PDB file of C-alpha atoms in Angstrom:
ATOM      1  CA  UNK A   1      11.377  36.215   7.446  1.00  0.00           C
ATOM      2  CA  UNK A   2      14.887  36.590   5.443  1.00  0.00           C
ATOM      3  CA  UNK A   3      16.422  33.926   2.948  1.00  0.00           C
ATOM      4  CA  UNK A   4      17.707  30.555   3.928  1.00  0.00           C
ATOM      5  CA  UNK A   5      20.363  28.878   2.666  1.00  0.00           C
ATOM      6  CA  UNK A   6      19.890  25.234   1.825  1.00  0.00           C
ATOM      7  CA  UNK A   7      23.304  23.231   0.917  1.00  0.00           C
ATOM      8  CA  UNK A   8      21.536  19.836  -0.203  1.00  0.00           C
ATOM      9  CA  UNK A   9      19.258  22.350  -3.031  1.00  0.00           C
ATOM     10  CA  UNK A  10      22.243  23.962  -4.030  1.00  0.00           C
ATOM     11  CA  UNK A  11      24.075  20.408  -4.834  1.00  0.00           C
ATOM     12  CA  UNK A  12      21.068  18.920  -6.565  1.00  0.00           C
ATOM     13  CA  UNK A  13      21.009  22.119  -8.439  1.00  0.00           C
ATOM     14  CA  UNK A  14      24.473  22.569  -9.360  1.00  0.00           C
ATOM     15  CA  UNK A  15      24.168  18.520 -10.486  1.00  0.00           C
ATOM     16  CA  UNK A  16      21.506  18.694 -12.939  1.00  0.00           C
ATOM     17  CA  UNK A  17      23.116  21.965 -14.464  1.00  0.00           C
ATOM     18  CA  UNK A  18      26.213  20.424 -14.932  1.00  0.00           C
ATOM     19  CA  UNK A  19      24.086  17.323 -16.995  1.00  0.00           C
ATOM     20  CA  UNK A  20      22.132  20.234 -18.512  1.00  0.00           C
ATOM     21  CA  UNK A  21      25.057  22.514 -19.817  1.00  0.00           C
ATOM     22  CA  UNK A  22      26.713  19.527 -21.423  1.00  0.00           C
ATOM     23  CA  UNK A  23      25.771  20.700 -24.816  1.00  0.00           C
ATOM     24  CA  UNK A  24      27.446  24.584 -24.431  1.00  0.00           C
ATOM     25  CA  UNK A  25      31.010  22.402 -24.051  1.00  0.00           C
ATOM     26  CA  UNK A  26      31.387  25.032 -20.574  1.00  0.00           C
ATOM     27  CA  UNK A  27      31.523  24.684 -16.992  1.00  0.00           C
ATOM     28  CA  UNK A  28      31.675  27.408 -14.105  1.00  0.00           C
ATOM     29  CA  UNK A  29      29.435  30.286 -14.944  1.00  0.00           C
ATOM     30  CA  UNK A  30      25.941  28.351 -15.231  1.00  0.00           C
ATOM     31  CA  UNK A  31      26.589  25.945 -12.319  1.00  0.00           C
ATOM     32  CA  UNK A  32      27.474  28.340  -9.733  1.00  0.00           C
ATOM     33  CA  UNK A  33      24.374  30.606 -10.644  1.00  0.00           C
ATOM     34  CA  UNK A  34      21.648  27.674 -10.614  1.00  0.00           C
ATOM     35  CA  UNK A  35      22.963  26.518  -7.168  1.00  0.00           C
ATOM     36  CA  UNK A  36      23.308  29.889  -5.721  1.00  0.00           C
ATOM     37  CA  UNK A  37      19.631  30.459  -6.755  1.00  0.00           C
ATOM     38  CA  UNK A  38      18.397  26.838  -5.968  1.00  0.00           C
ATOM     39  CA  UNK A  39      20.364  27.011  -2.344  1.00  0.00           C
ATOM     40  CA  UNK A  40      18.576  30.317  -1.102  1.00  0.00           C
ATOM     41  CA  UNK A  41      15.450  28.784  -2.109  1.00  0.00           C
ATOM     42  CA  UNK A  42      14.947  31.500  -5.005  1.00  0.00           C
ATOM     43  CA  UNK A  43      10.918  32.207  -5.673  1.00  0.00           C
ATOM     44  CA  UNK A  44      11.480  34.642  -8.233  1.00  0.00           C
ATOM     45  CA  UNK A  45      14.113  34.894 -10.607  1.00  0.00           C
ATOM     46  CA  UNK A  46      14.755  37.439 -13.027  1.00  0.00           C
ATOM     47  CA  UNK A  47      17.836  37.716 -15.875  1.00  0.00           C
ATOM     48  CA  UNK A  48      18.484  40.462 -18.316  1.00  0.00           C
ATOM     49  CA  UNK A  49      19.646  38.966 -22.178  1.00  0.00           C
ATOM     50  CA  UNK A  50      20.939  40.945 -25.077  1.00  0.00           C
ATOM     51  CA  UNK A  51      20.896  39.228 -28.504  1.00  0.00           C
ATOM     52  CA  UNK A  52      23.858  37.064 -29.400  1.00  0.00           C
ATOM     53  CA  UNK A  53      24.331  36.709 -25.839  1.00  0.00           C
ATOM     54  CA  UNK A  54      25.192  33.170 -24.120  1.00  0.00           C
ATOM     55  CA  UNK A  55      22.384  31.091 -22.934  1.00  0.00           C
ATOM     56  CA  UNK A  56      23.747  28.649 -20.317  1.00  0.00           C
ATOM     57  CA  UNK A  57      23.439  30.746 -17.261  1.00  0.00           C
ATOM     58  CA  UNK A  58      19.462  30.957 -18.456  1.00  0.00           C
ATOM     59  CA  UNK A  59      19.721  27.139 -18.641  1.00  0.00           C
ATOM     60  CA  UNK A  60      21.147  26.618 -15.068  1.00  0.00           C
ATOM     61  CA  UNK A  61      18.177  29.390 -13.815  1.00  0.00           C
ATOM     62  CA  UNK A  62      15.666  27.433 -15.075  1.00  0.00           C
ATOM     63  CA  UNK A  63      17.157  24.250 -13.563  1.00  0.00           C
ATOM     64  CA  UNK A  64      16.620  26.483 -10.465  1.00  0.00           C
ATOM     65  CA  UNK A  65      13.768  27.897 -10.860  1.00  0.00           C
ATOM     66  CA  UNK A  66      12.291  23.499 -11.034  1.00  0.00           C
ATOM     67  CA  UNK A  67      13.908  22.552  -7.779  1.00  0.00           C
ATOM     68  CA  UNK A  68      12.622  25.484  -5.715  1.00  0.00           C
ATOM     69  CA  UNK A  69       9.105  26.149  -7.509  1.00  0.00           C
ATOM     70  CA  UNK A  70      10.612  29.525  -9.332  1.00  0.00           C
ATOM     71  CA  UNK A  71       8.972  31.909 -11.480  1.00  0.00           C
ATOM     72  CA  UNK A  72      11.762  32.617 -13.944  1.00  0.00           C
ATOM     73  CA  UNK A  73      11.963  35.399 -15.907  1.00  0.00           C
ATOM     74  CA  UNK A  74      13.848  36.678 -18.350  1.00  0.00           C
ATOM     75  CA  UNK A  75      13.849  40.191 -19.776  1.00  0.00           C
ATOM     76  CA  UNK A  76      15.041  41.437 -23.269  1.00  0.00           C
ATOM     77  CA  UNK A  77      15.109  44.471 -24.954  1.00  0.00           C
ATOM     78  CA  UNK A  78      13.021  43.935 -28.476  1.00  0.00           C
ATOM     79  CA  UNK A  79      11.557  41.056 -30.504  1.00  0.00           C
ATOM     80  CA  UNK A  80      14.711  39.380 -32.520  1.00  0.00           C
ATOM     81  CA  UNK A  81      16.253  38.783 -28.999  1.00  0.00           C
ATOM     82  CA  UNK A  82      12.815  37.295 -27.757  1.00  0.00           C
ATOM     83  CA  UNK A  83      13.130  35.236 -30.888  1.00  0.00           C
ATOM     84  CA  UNK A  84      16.553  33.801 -30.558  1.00  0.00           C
ATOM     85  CA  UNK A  85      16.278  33.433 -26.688  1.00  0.00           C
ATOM     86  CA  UNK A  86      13.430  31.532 -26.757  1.00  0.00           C
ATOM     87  CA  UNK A  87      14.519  29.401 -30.054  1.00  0.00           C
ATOM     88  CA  UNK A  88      18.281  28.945 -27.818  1.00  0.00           C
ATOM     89  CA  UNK A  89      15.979  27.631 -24.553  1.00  0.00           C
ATOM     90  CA  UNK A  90      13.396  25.365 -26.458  1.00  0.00           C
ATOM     91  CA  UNK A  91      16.653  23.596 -27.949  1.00  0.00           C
ATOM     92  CA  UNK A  92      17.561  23.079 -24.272  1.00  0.00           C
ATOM     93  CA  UNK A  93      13.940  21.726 -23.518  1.00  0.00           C
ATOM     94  CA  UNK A  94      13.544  25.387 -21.087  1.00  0.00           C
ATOM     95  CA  UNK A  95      10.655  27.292 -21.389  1.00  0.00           C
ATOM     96  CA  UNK A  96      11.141  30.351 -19.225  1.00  0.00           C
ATOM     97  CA  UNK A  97       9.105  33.334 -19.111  1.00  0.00           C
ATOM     98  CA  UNK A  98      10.004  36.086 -21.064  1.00  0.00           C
ATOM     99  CA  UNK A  99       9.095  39.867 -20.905  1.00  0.00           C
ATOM    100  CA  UNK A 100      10.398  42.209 -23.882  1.00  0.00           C
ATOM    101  CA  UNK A 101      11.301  45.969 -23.195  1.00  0.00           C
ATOM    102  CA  UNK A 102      14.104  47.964 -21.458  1.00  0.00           C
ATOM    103  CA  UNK A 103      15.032  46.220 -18.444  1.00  0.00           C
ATOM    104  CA  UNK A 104      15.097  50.053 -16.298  1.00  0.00           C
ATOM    105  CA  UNK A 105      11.206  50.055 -17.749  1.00  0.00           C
ATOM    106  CA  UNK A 106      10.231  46.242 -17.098  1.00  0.00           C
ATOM    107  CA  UNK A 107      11.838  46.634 -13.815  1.00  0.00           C
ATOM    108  CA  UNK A 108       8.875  49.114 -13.051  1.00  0.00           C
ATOM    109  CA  UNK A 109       6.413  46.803 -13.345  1.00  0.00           C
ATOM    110  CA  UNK A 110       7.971  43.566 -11.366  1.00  0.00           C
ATOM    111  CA  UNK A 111       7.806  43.292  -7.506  1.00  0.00           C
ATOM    112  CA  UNK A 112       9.386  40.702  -5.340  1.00  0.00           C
ATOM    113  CA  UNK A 113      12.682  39.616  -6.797  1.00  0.00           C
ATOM    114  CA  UNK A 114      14.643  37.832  -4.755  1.00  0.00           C
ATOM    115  CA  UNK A 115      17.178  36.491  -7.301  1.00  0.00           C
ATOM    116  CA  UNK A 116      18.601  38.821 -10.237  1.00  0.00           C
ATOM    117  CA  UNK A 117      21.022  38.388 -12.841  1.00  0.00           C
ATOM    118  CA  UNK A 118      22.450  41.102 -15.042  1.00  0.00           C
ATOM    119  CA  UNK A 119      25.315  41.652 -17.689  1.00  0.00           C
ATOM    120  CA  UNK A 120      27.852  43.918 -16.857  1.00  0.00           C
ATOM    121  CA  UNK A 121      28.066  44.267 -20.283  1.00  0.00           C
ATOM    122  CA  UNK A 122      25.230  46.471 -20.460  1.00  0.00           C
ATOM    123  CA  UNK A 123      25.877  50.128 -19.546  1.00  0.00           C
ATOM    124  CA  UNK A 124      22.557  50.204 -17.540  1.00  0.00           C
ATOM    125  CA  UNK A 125      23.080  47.344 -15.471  1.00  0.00           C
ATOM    126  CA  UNK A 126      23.620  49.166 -11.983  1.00  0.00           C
ATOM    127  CA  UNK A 127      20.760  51.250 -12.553  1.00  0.00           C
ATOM    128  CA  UNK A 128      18.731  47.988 -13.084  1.00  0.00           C
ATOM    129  CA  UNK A 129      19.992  46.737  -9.763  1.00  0.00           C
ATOM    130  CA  UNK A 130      19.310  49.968  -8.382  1.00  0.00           C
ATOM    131  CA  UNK A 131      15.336  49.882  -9.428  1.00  0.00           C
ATOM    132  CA  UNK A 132      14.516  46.543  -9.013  1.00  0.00           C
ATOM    133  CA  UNK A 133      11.912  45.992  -6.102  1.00  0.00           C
ATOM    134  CA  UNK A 134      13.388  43.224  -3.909  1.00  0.00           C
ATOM    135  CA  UNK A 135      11.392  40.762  -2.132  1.00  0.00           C
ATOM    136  CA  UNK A 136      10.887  42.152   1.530  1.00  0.00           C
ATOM    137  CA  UNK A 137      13.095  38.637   2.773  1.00  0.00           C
ATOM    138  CA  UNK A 138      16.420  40.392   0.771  1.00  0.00           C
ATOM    139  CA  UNK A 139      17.420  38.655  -2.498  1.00  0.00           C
ATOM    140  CA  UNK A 140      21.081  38.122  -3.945  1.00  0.00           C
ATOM    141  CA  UNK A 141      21.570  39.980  -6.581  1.00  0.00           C
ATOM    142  CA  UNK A 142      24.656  38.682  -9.561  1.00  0.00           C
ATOM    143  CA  UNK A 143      26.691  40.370 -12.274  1.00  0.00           C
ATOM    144  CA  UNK A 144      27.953  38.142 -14.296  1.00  0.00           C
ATOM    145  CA  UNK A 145      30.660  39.277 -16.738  1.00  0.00           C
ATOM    146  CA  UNK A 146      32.152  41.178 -13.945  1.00  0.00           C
ATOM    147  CA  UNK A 147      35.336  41.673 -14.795  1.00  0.00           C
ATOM    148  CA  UNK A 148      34.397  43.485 -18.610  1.00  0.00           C
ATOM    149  CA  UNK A 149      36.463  46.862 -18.432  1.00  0.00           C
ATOM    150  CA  UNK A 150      33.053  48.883 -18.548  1.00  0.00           C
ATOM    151  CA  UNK A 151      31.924  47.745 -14.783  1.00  0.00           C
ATOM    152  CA  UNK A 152      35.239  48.391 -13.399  1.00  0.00           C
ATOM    153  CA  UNK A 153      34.151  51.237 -11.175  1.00  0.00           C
ATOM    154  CA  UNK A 154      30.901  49.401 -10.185  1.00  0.00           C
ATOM    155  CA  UNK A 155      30.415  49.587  -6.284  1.00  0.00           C
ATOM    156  CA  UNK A 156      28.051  47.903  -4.307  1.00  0.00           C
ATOM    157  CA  UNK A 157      27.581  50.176  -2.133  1.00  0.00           C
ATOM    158  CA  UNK A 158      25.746  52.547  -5.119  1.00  0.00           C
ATOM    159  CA  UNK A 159      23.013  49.950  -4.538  1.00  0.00           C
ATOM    160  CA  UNK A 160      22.228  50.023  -1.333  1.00  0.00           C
ATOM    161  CA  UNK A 161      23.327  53.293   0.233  1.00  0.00           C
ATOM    162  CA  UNK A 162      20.391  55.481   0.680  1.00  0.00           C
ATOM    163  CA  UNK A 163      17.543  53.683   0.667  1.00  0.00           C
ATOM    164  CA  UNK A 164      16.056  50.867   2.664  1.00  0.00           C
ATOM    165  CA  UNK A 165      18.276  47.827   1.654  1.00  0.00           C
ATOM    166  CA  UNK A 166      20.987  46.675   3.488  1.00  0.00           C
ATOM    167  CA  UNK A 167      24.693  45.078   2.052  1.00  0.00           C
ATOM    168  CA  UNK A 168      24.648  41.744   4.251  1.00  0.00           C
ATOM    169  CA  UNK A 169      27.830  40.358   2.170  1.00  0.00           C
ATOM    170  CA  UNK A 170      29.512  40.662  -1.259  1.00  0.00           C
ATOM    171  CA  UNK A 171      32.154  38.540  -3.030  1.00  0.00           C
ATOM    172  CA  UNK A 172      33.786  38.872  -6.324  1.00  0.00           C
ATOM    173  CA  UNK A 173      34.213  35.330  -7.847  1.00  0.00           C
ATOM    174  CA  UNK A 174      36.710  34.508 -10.991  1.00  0.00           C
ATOM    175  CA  UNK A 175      34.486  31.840 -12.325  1.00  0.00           C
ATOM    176  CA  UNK A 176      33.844  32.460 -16.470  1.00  0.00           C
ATOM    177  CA  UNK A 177      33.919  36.341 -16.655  1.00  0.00           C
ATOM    178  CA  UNK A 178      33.530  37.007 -13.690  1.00  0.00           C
ATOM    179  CA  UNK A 179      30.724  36.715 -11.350  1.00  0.00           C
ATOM    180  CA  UNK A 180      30.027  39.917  -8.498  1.00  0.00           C
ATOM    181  CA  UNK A 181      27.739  39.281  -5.998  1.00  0.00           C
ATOM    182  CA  UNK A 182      25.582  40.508  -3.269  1.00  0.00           C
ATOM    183  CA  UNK A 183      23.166  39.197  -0.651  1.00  0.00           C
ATOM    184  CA  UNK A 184      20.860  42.343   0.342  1.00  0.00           C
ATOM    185  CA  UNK A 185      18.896  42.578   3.158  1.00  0.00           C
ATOM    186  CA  UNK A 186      15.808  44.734   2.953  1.00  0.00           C
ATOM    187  CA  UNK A 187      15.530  45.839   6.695  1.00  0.00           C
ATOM    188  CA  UNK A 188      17.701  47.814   9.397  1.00  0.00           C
ATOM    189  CA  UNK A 189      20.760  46.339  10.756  1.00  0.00           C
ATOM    190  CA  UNK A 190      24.714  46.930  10.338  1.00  0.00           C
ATOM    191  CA  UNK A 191      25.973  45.957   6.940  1.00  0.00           C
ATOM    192  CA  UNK A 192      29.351  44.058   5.868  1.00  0.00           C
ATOM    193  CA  UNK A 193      31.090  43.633   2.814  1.00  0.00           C
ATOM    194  CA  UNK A 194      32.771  40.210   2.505  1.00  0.00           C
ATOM    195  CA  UNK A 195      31.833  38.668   5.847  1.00  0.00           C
ATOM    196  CA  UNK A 196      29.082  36.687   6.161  1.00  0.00           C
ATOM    197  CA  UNK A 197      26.037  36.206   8.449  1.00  0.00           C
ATOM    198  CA  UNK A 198      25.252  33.706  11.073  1.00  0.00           C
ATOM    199  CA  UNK A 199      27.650  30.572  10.725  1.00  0.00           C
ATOM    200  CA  UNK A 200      27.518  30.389   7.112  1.00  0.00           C
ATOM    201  CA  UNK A 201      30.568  29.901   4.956  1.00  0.00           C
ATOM    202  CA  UNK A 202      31.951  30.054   1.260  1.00  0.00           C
ATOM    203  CA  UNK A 203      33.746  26.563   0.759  1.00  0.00           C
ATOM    204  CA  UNK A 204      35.966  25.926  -2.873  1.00  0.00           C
ATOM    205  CA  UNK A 205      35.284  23.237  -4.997  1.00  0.00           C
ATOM    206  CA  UNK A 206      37.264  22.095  -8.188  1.00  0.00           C
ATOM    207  CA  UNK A 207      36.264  21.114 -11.548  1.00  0.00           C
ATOM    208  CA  UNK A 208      37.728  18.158 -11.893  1.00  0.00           C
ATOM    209  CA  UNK A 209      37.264  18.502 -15.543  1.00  0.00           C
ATOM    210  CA  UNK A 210      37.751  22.254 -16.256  1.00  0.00           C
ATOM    211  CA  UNK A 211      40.160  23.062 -13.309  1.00  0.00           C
ATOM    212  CA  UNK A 212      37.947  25.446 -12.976  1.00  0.00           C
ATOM    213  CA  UNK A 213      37.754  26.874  -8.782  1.00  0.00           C
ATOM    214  CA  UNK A 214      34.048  27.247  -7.966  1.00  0.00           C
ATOM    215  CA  UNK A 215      32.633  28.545  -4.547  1.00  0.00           C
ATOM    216  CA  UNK A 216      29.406  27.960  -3.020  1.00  0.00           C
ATOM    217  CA  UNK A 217      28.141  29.192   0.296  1.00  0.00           C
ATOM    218  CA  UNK A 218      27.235  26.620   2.980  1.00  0.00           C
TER     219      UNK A 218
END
């Protein structure tokens, strides 16, 4: 069994985010995320949030996390962020779960992810991608904030080399930040960077009101 991608989720998805994320005044980021997630047909979904960080990519998760029957979850690192994230989501009529600790220790205690956000903002992030336990179908795994000077030197391969996952494709996207992104695989088999599998394809689309460039796989 691996993840399969489902272009009419992704679009319904990326729809009702757009409606949803009217009230942050931004576009690119949120939309991409929540039809990424929604178009692989995401089971569980787990984020990392810092205090005073933004909310909309949370929002377009849990927009997700409705159309493909989700557990979304979202970790934080002590109480005042649990506070303000859940005060942020309940404005946007989201209720996600939330767990509060150090992401490296949470990630101990969480099995089956097959959809994970982090901020490369955070110093720990690739060691959170490195201990997460993946779902045994692969998962796609996202940085967001990608292109923050701190993650410069981040390599995928420093995920997946030497243990049992597999690099099935990357892509670095310049939507918001800047979004990095991997499908893993968790079994045997060769490994690419930037070419996909099977006959799927990542195809452009245009923000007609941002001018923003946004790329989905199909």
């Amino acid at each position: 069994m691996k993840l399969v991608w489902s272009p009419e989720m992704a679009s319904k998805a990326y729809i009702d985010t757009v409606k949803s994320c009217e009230i942050f005044h931004e576009s690119g980021v949120a939309e991409l995320v929540s039809a990424m997630a929604a178009g692989w047909n995401a089971k569980f979904i787990v984020e990392t949030w810092s205090q005073g960080g933004p909310t909309a990519t949370s929002v377009g998760l849990a927009v997700a996390s409705c159309h493909t029957g989700a557990r979304h979850v979202c970790i934080v690192p002590d109480e005042r962020s649990r506070s303000e994230y859940v005060r942020a989501m309940n404005e946007a009529d989201m209720s996600p779960e939330v767990i509060v600790g150090e992401p490296e220790e949470v990630m101990d205690r969480i099995t089956d992810i097959d959809f994970l956000v982090v901020d490369s903002k955070r110093k720990d992030f690739a060691r959170v991608l490195r201990l997460a336990k993946l779902s045994c179908k692969g998962a796609v795994l996202v940085c967001k904030n990608a292109s923050w000077k701190g993650a410069s030197g981040f390599r995928w391969r420093s995920v997946t080399d030497g243990g049992s996952r597999r690099l099935v494709r990357s892509v670095f996207l310049p939507v918001g930040k800047g979004l990095d992104m991997a499908h893993v695989g968790s079994n045997g088999g060769a490994s690419s960077s930037g070419k996909g599998e099977g006959r799927g394809r990542w195809v452009k689309h245009v923000d007609q009101r941002s001018g923003e460039e946004h790329v989905i796989r199909k």
